[in-house]
Amino acid sequence: MAARTIYFGRFISAPKPDELLIQTGAVLVSSRDGRGVIEKVDWTVNGPNDALSKFGIEAPVVTAHDNGFFFPGFIDTHIHASQYPNAGIFGKSTLLDWLTTYTFPLESSFGNVKSPMYKNASETPNPLARAKAAYSRVVSRTLAHGTTTASYYATIHVEATNLLADIAFDKGQRAYIGRVCMDRPEMCPDYYRDESTEESITNTKASIEYCKSLDPSGELLAHIVTPRFAPSCLPETLTQLATLAKEEDLRIQTHISENLNEVKLVKELFPDRESYTDVYNHHGLLTPRTILAHAVHISREEMQVIKQRKAKVSHCPASNSALGSGFCPVRVMLDEGIDVGLGTDVSGGYSTSILDAVRNACMVSRHVGFLNGGDSRFNLGITEALWLGTVGGAKVVGLEGRLGGFEQGMLWDVQEVVLGEVKKDGEGDDTDVDIFGWEDWENRVAKWVWNGDDRNVRRVWVGGRMVHERK
Ligand code: GUN
Ligand code: FE
């Protein structure tokens, strides 16, 4: 027997870049085998009892707060779970020195007692304890921000990567788990790399098998094949990872054209290739299931190739600003018909919040507009940015039509947002979003986008299971 739950209240979503859909009514969610799917919707329902009678069943009714709404769960299409302890720690660095100064030392400490992070440390090295602390926290934190799906990078270590899979699966987040592949000796530190192509493939296979043992269906949890980026991988490894992803029917994730020095490095390392995009294309890594993070410095020709291959782009605006990487031409990519979602890119990005990525996507787009002669056509509005964080993300992870809205057949991956209420005496709630009561719902959503945070996320569900409740 399927378990059924009715959700009643206000439902807001961004089904199209220019459509903020605000509805009230009820949704009937039917859960079978832990998979909660919207069975029916009724936008004429005007109360919990009305819901029961209109659906003609007995079921628990979950009611959204009067001063709030159900909103599709956010999709983080690019986040390094292993880098969460470094969120906010980047100084004035840019990508390549940031990797060697901050990132490789931290990541290596999840599996290597000789990591530079353990030098002079008072603690006895305990890689798995570190991994556990970081991974438990980052999954809880992203859930608290309303992220129901995340595409994670872990580290090169199989044991710690499997631990991330355990934790995400246990806490109930929809998660793709990437064991990071990096084995090009001159580009990776000795203390942090796979020894050979063979080791990259063998260890990736071990992580694939582990993810399959947790969720054979791959619907809630799956491995994602993760060559870190072109410079860090031997060409043979890139080719074999592409073959493996195809054989196993898995997603692929990597970085592309984030930083100008990185683009230059790729030209030097792959002199026979026309462009950064051509490197991935040549090695068979551009597929409809490939997530390319950043894509800041790509030409129109490269966009054409990405479009033809139906590969997806993860836009990481906070990271691109923090590391001074550049201005991602989101409008141009959307106009070219490329599917784009949002990523936090922790810890290139400082925040685990996709709502923060929504804001930053709006901000950066205005700079892009300014650089293009002050043309507001480049500006992303908040509805469009929310659409990128939900529907766009669904396309990027290959779940278009299953995530990002409140239509029949969609998965119940949802956050309940509650805003602050200003009383007559001027007292308010513990949130940055003060609602005076006279704002219409469109303006309330705008206030949420610009000043909201995890205090506004009251409950979160993934596949019908409640995975977070704010105490
Ligand atoms: N390029 C290669 N590795 C990384 C990483 O960890 N973060 C970011 N932002 N870019 C990368
Ligand atoms: Fe990244």
Coordinates of C-alpha atoms and ligand atoms in Angstrom, one line a residue:
M1 CA 0.0 0.0 0.0
A2 CA 1.2 3.5 -0.8
A3 CA 1.3 6.0 2.0
R4 CA -0.5 9.2 1.1
T5 CA -0.1 12.7 2.4
I6 CA -1.9 15.9 1.4
Y7 CA -0.1 19.2 1.3
F8 CA -2.3 22.3 1.6
G9 CA -1.5 26.0 1.3
R10 CA 0.3 28.3 -1.1
F11 CA 2.6 26.8 -3.8
I12 CA 5.1 29.0 -5.6
S13 CA 7.3 27.9 -8.4
A14 CA 9.2 29.3 -11.4
P15 CA 8.2 26.9 -14.2
K16 CA 9.5 29.3 -16.9
P17 CA 12.2 32.0 -16.8
D18 CA 9.6 34.7 -16.9
E19 CA 6.7 33.1 -15.0
L20 CA 6.4 33.1 -11.2
L21 CA 3.5 30.8 -10.6
I22 CA 1.6 31.5 -7.3
Q23 CA -1.1 29.0 -6.5
T24 CA -3.2 28.0 -3.5
G25 CA -4.7 24.6 -3.2
A26 CA -3.7 21.0 -2.3
V27 CA -1.4 18.4 -3.6
L28 CA -1.7 14.7 -2.9
V29 CA 1.6 12.9 -2.6
S30 CA 1.7 9.1 -2.8
S31 CA 4.8 7.3 -1.5
R32 CA 5.8 3.9 -2.5
D33 CA 9.2 2.3 -1.7
G34 CA 10.3 5.6 -0.2
R35 CA 9.6 7.5 -3.4
G36 CA 7.0 10.3 -3.0
V37 CA 5.4 11.4 -6.2
I38 CA 2.6 13.9 -6.8
E39 CA -0.5 11.9 -7.6
K40 CA -3.0 14.7 -7.9
V41 CA -3.2 18.5 -7.7
D42 CA -6.3 20.6 -7.0
W43 CA -6.1 24.4 -7.1
T44 CA -9.7 24.8 -6.1
V45 CA -9.2 23.4 -2.6
N46 CA -9.7 26.1 0.1
G47 CA -8.9 24.3 3.3
P48 CA -7.6 21.0 4.8
N49 CA -11.1 19.5 5.1
D50 CA -12.0 20.6 1.6
A51 CA -8.8 18.8 0.5
L52 CA -9.9 15.6 2.2
S53 CA -13.4 15.7 0.6
K54 CA -12.2 16.8 -2.9
F55 CA -9.5 14.0 -3.0
G56 CA -12.1 11.7 -1.4
I57 CA -9.6 10.0 1.0
E58 CA -8.4 9.9 4.6
A59 CA -4.8 11.1 4.9
P60 CA -2.7 13.4 7.0
V61 CA -2.8 17.0 5.9
V62 CA 0.4 19.1 6.1
T63 CA -0.4 22.8 6.0
A64 CA 2.0 25.5 4.9
H65 CA 2.4 28.4 7.2
D66 CA 0.0 31.4 6.3
N67 CA 3.0 33.6 5.9
G68 CA 4.9 31.1 3.7
F69 CA 4.7 28.7 0.8
F70 CA 5.9 25.5 -0.6
F71 CA 8.7 26.0 -3.1
P72 CA 10.5 23.3 -5.2
G73 CA 13.7 22.1 -3.5
F74 CA 16.9 23.8 -4.8
I75 CA 19.3 21.8 -6.9
D76 CA 23.0 22.4 -6.3
T77 CA 24.6 21.3 -9.6
H78 CA 28.2 21.8 -8.3
I79 CA 29.5 21.5 -4.8
H80 CA 32.7 20.1 -3.3
A81 CA 31.6 18.4 0.0
S82 CA 35.2 17.9 1.0
Q83 CA 35.9 21.6 0.8
Y84 CA 33.2 22.7 3.2
P85 CA 35.6 23.2 6.2
N86 CA 37.3 25.9 4.0
A87 CA 34.2 27.9 3.2
G88 CA 35.2 31.5 3.5
I89 CA 38.9 30.7 3.5
F90 CA 40.5 31.9 0.2
G91 CA 42.3 35.2 0.9
K92 CA 43.1 37.0 -2.3
S93 CA 44.0 33.8 -4.3
T94 CA 42.8 33.0 -7.8
L95 CA 42.1 29.5 -9.0
L96 CA 45.5 27.8 -9.6
D97 CA 47.2 29.1 -6.4
W98 CA 44.0 28.6 -4.5
L99 CA 44.1 24.9 -5.4
T100 CA 47.6 24.4 -4.2
T101 CA 47.4 26.7 -1.1
Y102 CA 44.1 25.8 0.4
T103 CA 42.3 23.0 -1.5
F104 CA 44.7 20.1 -2.1
P105 CA 46.0 20.2 1.5
L106 CA 42.5 20.0 2.9
E107 CA 41.2 17.4 0.5
S108 CA 44.3 15.2 1.0
S109 CA 43.7 15.2 4.7
F110 CA 40.6 13.0 4.2
G111 CA 42.8 10.0 3.3
N112 CA 46.4 10.7 3.8
V113 CA 48.0 11.0 7.2
K114 CA 51.0 12.7 5.5
S115 CA 48.8 15.5 4.3
P116 CA 50.5 18.9 4.8
M117 CA 47.4 19.8 6.8
Y118 CA 48.6 17.4 9.6
K119 CA 52.1 19.0 9.8
N120 CA 52.5 20.9 13.0
A121 CA 48.9 20.1 13.9
S122 CA 48.2 19.2 17.5
E123 CA 45.7 16.5 16.6
T124 CA 46.7 12.9 15.7
P125 CA 45.9 12.5 12.0
N126 CA 42.5 10.8 11.6
P127 CA 41.4 11.2 8.0
L128 CA 38.0 9.4 8.3
A129 CA 37.1 11.4 11.4
R130 CA 37.7 14.6 9.5
A131 CA 35.7 13.3 6.5
K132 CA 32.9 12.3 8.7
A133 CA 32.7 15.7 10.5
A134 CA 32.8 17.6 7.2
Y135 CA 30.4 15.4 5.3
S136 CA 27.8 15.2 8.0
R137 CA 27.9 18.9 8.4
V138 CA 27.7 19.8 4.7
V139 CA 24.8 17.5 4.0
S140 CA 22.9 18.9 7.0
R141 CA 23.7 22.4 6.1
T142 CA 22.7 22.2 2.5
L143 CA 19.4 20.5 3.5
A144 CA 18.8 23.3 6.0
H145 CA 19.1 25.7 3.0
G146 CA 16.5 23.8 1.0
T147 CA 18.9 22.0 -1.3
T148 CA 17.1 18.7 -2.0
T149 CA 19.5 17.5 -4.8
A150 CA 23.3 18.0 -4.8
S151 CA 26.0 16.9 -7.2
Y152 CA 29.0 16.5 -5.0
Y153 CA 32.8 16.2 -5.4
A154 CA 34.4 14.2 -2.6
T155 CA 38.2 13.5 -2.7
I156 CA 40.3 10.9 -4.4
H157 CA 39.9 8.5 -1.4
V158 CA 37.5 5.6 -1.9
E159 CA 36.8 5.1 1.8
A160 CA 36.0 8.7 2.6
T161 CA 34.0 9.0 -0.7
N162 CA 31.9 6.0 0.3
L163 CA 31.3 7.7 3.7
L164 CA 29.9 10.7 1.9
A165 CA 27.5 8.4 0.1
D166 CA 26.5 6.8 3.4
I167 CA 25.8 10.1 5.0
A168 CA 23.9 11.6 2.1
F169 CA 21.8 8.5 1.7
D170 CA 21.2 8.3 5.5
K171 CA 20.1 11.9 5.7
G172 CA 17.9 11.4 2.6
Q173 CA 19.3 14.0 0.2
R174 CA 19.2 13.2 -3.5
A175 CA 22.9 13.1 -4.2
Y176 CA 25.4 12.3 -6.9
I177 CA 28.7 11.3 -5.4
G178 CA 31.9 11.9 -7.3
R179 CA 35.3 10.3 -6.4
V180 CA 37.7 12.9 -7.7
C181 CA 40.1 11.6 -10.4
M182 CA 43.5 13.3 -10.8
D183 CA 46.6 11.5 -11.9
R184 CA 48.7 13.7 -14.1
P185 CA 51.9 13.7 -12.1
E186 CA 53.3 17.2 -13.1
M187 CA 49.9 18.8 -12.3
C188 CA 49.1 17.1 -9.0
P189 CA 51.0 17.1 -5.8
D190 CA 52.8 13.9 -4.8
Y191 CA 50.7 13.8 -1.6
Y192 CA 47.4 13.9 -3.4
R193 CA 47.0 12.0 -6.6
D194 CA 46.0 8.7 -8.1
E195 CA 49.2 6.7 -9.0
S196 CA 48.1 5.8 -12.6
T197 CA 45.2 5.6 -15.0
E198 CA 44.7 2.1 -13.7
E199 CA 44.3 3.3 -10.1
S200 CA 41.9 6.1 -11.2
I201 CA 39.7 3.6 -13.0
T202 CA 39.9 0.9 -10.3
N203 CA 39.1 3.3 -7.5
T204 CA 36.3 4.9 -9.4
K205 CA 34.8 1.4 -10.1
A206 CA 35.0 0.7 -6.3
S207 CA 33.0 3.8 -5.6
I208 CA 30.5 3.1 -8.3
E209 CA 29.9 -0.4 -6.8
Y210 CA 29.4 1.1 -3.4
C211 CA 26.9 3.6 -4.5
K212 CA 25.0 0.9 -6.4
S213 CA 24.9 -1.2 -3.2
L214 CA 23.2 1.6 -1.4
D215 CA 20.7 2.5 -4.1
P216 CA 20.5 0.0 -7.0
S217 CA 17.9 2.2 -8.7
G218 CA 20.3 5.2 -8.7
E219 CA 17.3 7.5 -8.2
L220 CA 18.2 8.8 -4.8
L221 CA 21.9 8.2 -4.9
A222 CA 24.3 7.5 -7.7
H223 CA 28.0 7.8 -8.5
I224 CA 29.0 10.6 -10.9
V225 CA 32.2 10.1 -12.8
T226 CA 34.5 13.0 -11.9
P227 CA 37.7 13.9 -13.8
R228 CA 38.7 16.9 -11.7
F229 CA 39.5 19.0 -14.7
A230 CA 41.5 18.5 -17.9
P231 CA 44.9 19.6 -16.5
S232 CA 44.8 17.2 -13.6
C233 CA 44.1 14.0 -15.7
L234 CA 46.3 12.0 -18.0
P235 CA 44.7 11.9 -21.5
E236 CA 44.3 8.1 -21.3
T237 CA 42.4 8.6 -18.0
L238 CA 40.0 11.0 -19.6
T239 CA 39.2 8.5 -22.4
Q240 CA 38.8 5.6 -20.0
L241 CA 36.6 7.6 -17.7
A242 CA 34.3 8.5 -20.6
T243 CA 34.1 4.8 -21.6
L244 CA 33.3 3.8 -18.0
A245 CA 30.5 6.4 -17.7
K246 CA 29.0 5.1 -20.9
E247 CA 29.2 1.4 -19.8
E248 CA 27.7 2.2 -16.4
D249 CA 25.2 4.8 -17.8
L250 CA 26.4 7.4 -15.3
R251 CA 26.6 11.2 -15.1
I252 CA 29.9 13.0 -15.6
Q253 CA 31.1 16.2 -13.9
T254 CA 34.1 18.3 -14.4
H255 CA 35.3 22.0 -14.6
I256 CA 35.7 24.0 -17.8
S257 CA 37.2 27.4 -18.6
E258 CA 36.9 28.9 -15.2
N259 CA 40.0 31.0 -15.2
L260 CA 42.2 32.5 -17.9
N261 CA 45.5 31.0 -16.6
E262 CA 43.7 27.6 -16.5
V263 CA 42.6 28.1 -20.1
K264 CA 46.2 28.9 -21.0
L265 CA 47.5 25.8 -19.2
V266 CA 45.1 23.6 -21.1
K267 CA 46.3 25.0 -24.4
E268 CA 49.9 24.1 -23.4
L269 CA 49.0 20.6 -22.1
F270 CA 46.8 19.8 -25.1
P271 CA 48.4 21.6 -28.0
D272 CA 46.6 19.5 -30.6
R273 CA 43.2 20.5 -29.4
E274 CA 41.3 23.5 -30.7
S275 CA 39.9 24.6 -27.4
Y276 CA 39.2 23.6 -23.8
T277 CA 35.8 22.3 -24.9
D278 CA 37.5 20.3 -27.7
V279 CA 39.7 18.5 -25.1
Y280 CA 36.6 17.1 -23.5
N281 CA 34.8 16.5 -26.8
H282 CA 37.9 14.6 -28.1
H283 CA 38.0 12.3 -25.1
G284 CA 34.3 11.5 -25.3
L285 CA 33.4 13.4 -22.1
L286 CA 30.7 15.7 -23.6
T287 CA 27.4 13.8 -23.2
P288 CA 23.8 14.8 -22.4
R289 CA 24.7 13.6 -18.8
T290 CA 27.8 15.8 -18.4
I291 CA 27.8 18.8 -16.0
L292 CA 30.4 21.4 -16.9
A293 CA 31.1 23.8 -14.0
H294 CA 31.8 27.5 -14.7
A295 CA 32.2 27.9 -18.5
V296 CA 33.2 31.5 -17.9
H297 CA 35.7 31.9 -20.8
I298 CA 34.2 30.0 -23.7
S299 CA 33.8 31.1 -27.3
R300 CA 30.6 30.9 -29.4
E301 CA 32.1 28.0 -31.3
E302 CA 32.6 26.1 -28.0
M303 CA 29.0 26.9 -27.0
Q304 CA 27.9 25.3 -30.3
V305 CA 29.8 22.1 -29.5
I306 CA 28.3 22.0 -25.9
K307 CA 24.9 22.6 -27.4
Q308 CA 25.3 19.9 -30.0
R309 CA 26.5 17.4 -27.4
K310 CA 23.6 18.4 -25.1
A311 CA 26.1 18.8 -22.3
K312 CA 25.0 21.0 -19.3
V313 CA 26.5 24.0 -17.6
S314 CA 26.6 24.7 -13.9
H315 CA 26.8 28.4 -13.3
C316 CA 28.7 29.3 -10.0
P317 CA 28.5 33.0 -9.6
A318 CA 29.6 33.4 -6.0
S319 CA 32.7 31.3 -6.7
N320 CA 33.5 33.2 -9.9
S321 CA 33.4 36.5 -8.0
A322 CA 35.3 35.2 -4.9
L323 CA 38.2 33.8 -6.9
G324 CA 38.1 36.7 -9.4
S325 CA 37.5 34.2 -12.3
G326 CA 35.4 36.4 -14.5
F327 CA 31.9 37.0 -15.7
C328 CA 30.0 34.0 -17.0
P329 CA 27.9 34.9 -20.1
V330 CA 24.7 33.2 -18.9
R331 CA 22.3 35.1 -21.2
V332 CA 24.4 34.1 -24.2
M333 CA 24.4 30.5 -23.3
L334 CA 20.7 30.4 -22.6
D335 CA 20.1 32.2 -26.0
E336 CA 22.2 29.4 -27.6
G337 CA 19.9 26.9 -26.1
I338 CA 22.3 25.4 -23.5
D339 CA 20.8 24.0 -20.3
V340 CA 22.2 26.0 -17.3
G341 CA 21.7 25.4 -13.6
L342 CA 23.2 26.9 -10.5
G343 CA 26.1 25.7 -8.3
T344 CA 27.5 26.9 -5.0
D345 CA 31.0 25.5 -5.8
V346 CA 31.9 25.4 -2.2
S347 CA 34.6 26.4 -1.3
G348 CA 35.5 28.4 -4.4
G349 CA 32.1 29.7 -3.4
Y350 CA 31.8 30.7 0.3
S351 CA 28.2 29.7 0.8
T352 CA 26.3 26.4 0.8
S353 CA 23.1 28.3 -0.1
I354 CA 21.5 28.1 -3.6
L355 CA 19.4 31.1 -2.6
D356 CA 22.7 33.0 -2.3
A357 CA 23.6 31.6 -5.7
V358 CA 20.3 33.0 -7.0
R359 CA 21.2 36.4 -5.7
N360 CA 24.8 36.3 -7.0
A361 CA 23.5 35.1 -10.4
C362 CA 21.4 38.3 -10.5
M363 CA 24.3 40.5 -9.4
V364 CA 26.9 39.1 -11.8
S365 CA 24.4 39.3 -14.8
R366 CA 24.2 43.1 -14.2
H367 CA 28.0 43.4 -14.4
V368 CA 27.8 41.4 -17.7
G369 CA 25.1 43.9 -18.9
F370 CA 27.3 46.8 -17.9
L371 CA 30.3 45.3 -19.8
N372 CA 28.0 44.9 -22.8
G373 CA 27.3 48.6 -23.1
G374 CA 24.8 48.8 -20.2
D375 CA 22.4 46.5 -22.0
S376 CA 19.8 45.2 -19.5
R377 CA 19.0 42.3 -21.8
F378 CA 21.8 40.5 -20.0
N379 CA 20.3 41.0 -16.5
L380 CA 18.7 38.0 -14.9
G381 CA 15.5 38.7 -13.0
I382 CA 14.8 36.9 -9.8
T383 CA 12.2 34.6 -11.4
E384 CA 14.7 33.6 -14.0
A385 CA 17.4 33.0 -11.4
L386 CA 14.9 30.9 -9.3
W387 CA 14.1 29.0 -12.4
L388 CA 17.8 28.3 -12.9
G389 CA 18.1 27.1 -9.3
T390 CA 15.1 24.7 -9.7
V391 CA 14.0 23.8 -13.3
G392 CA 17.4 24.6 -14.7
G393 CA 19.1 22.4 -12.2
A394 CA 16.6 19.6 -13.0
K395 CA 17.6 19.7 -16.6
V396 CA 21.3 19.7 -15.7
V397 CA 21.0 16.6 -13.5
G398 CA 18.7 14.9 -16.1
L399 CA 15.5 15.1 -14.1
E400 CA 13.6 17.5 -16.2
G401 CA 9.9 17.1 -15.6
R402 CA 10.5 15.2 -12.4
L403 CA 11.9 18.1 -10.2
G404 CA 11.3 21.8 -10.1
G405 CA 7.5 22.1 -9.9
F406 CA 4.2 20.9 -8.6
E407 CA 2.8 18.9 -11.5
Q408 CA 1.3 15.5 -11.4
G409 CA 4.1 12.9 -11.6
M410 CA 6.8 15.1 -10.2
L411 CA 8.8 14.0 -7.1
W412 CA 7.9 15.6 -3.8
D413 CA 11.4 17.3 -3.4
V414 CA 10.1 20.5 -1.7
Q415 CA 11.0 23.2 0.9
E416 CA 8.5 25.0 3.0
V417 CA 9.5 28.7 3.2
V418 CA 8.2 30.9 6.0
L419 CA 8.8 34.7 6.1
G420 CA 8.9 37.0 9.1
E421 CA 5.8 38.8 10.3
V422 CA 5.9 42.3 11.5
K423 CA 3.4 42.9 14.3
K424 CA 1.4 46.1 14.8
D425 CA 3.9 47.2 17.5
G426 CA 6.8 46.8 15.1
E427 CA 8.0 43.5 16.8
G428 CA 9.1 40.9 14.4
D429 CA 10.4 37.3 14.0
D430 CA 13.9 35.9 13.9
T431 CA 14.4 36.3 10.2
D432 CA 15.9 39.0 7.9
V433 CA 12.7 39.0 5.8
D434 CA 10.3 41.4 7.5
I435 CA 6.9 41.3 5.9
F436 CA 4.6 44.2 6.9
G437 CA 1.5 42.6 5.4
W438 CA 0.8 45.0 2.5
E439 CA 3.3 43.4 0.1
D440 CA 1.8 41.2 -2.7
W441 CA 3.2 37.7 -3.0
E442 CA 5.5 38.6 -5.9
N443 CA 7.1 41.3 -3.8
R444 CA 7.3 38.9 -0.8
V445 CA 9.2 36.4 -3.0
A446 CA 11.6 39.3 -4.0
K447 CA 12.2 40.1 -0.4
W448 CA 12.9 36.4 0.3
V449 CA 15.4 36.2 -2.6
W450 CA 17.3 39.2 -1.4
N451 CA 17.3 38.7 2.3
G452 CA 16.3 35.2 3.0
D453 CA 18.4 32.4 4.5
D454 CA 18.1 29.1 6.3
R455 CA 15.9 30.7 9.0
N456 CA 13.2 30.9 6.4
V457 CA 13.3 27.2 5.6
R458 CA 10.9 25.4 8.0
R459 CA 10.7 21.9 6.5
V460 CA 12.3 20.1 3.7
W461 CA 11.2 16.8 1.9
V462 CA 13.0 14.6 -0.6
G463 CA 10.9 12.0 -2.4
G464 CA 8.2 12.6 0.2
R465 CA 10.4 12.0 3.2
M466 CA 10.9 14.9 5.6
V467 CA 14.7 15.3 5.8
H468 CA 14.9 18.6 7.7
E469 CA 12.8 20.5 10.2
R470 CA 13.9 23.8 11.7
K471 CA 13.7 23.6 15.5
Ligands
GUN1 N1 39.2 23.4 -10.9 C1 39.8 22.2 -10.5 N2 39.5 21.9 -9.3 C2 38.7 22.8 -8.8 C3 38.0 23.0 -7.6 O1 38.2 22.3 -6.6 N3 37.2 24.1 -7.5 C4 37.1 25.0 -8.5 N4 36.3 26.0 -8.4 N5 37.7 24.8 -9.7 C5 38.5 23.8 -9.8
FE2 FE 34.4 23.5 -8.4

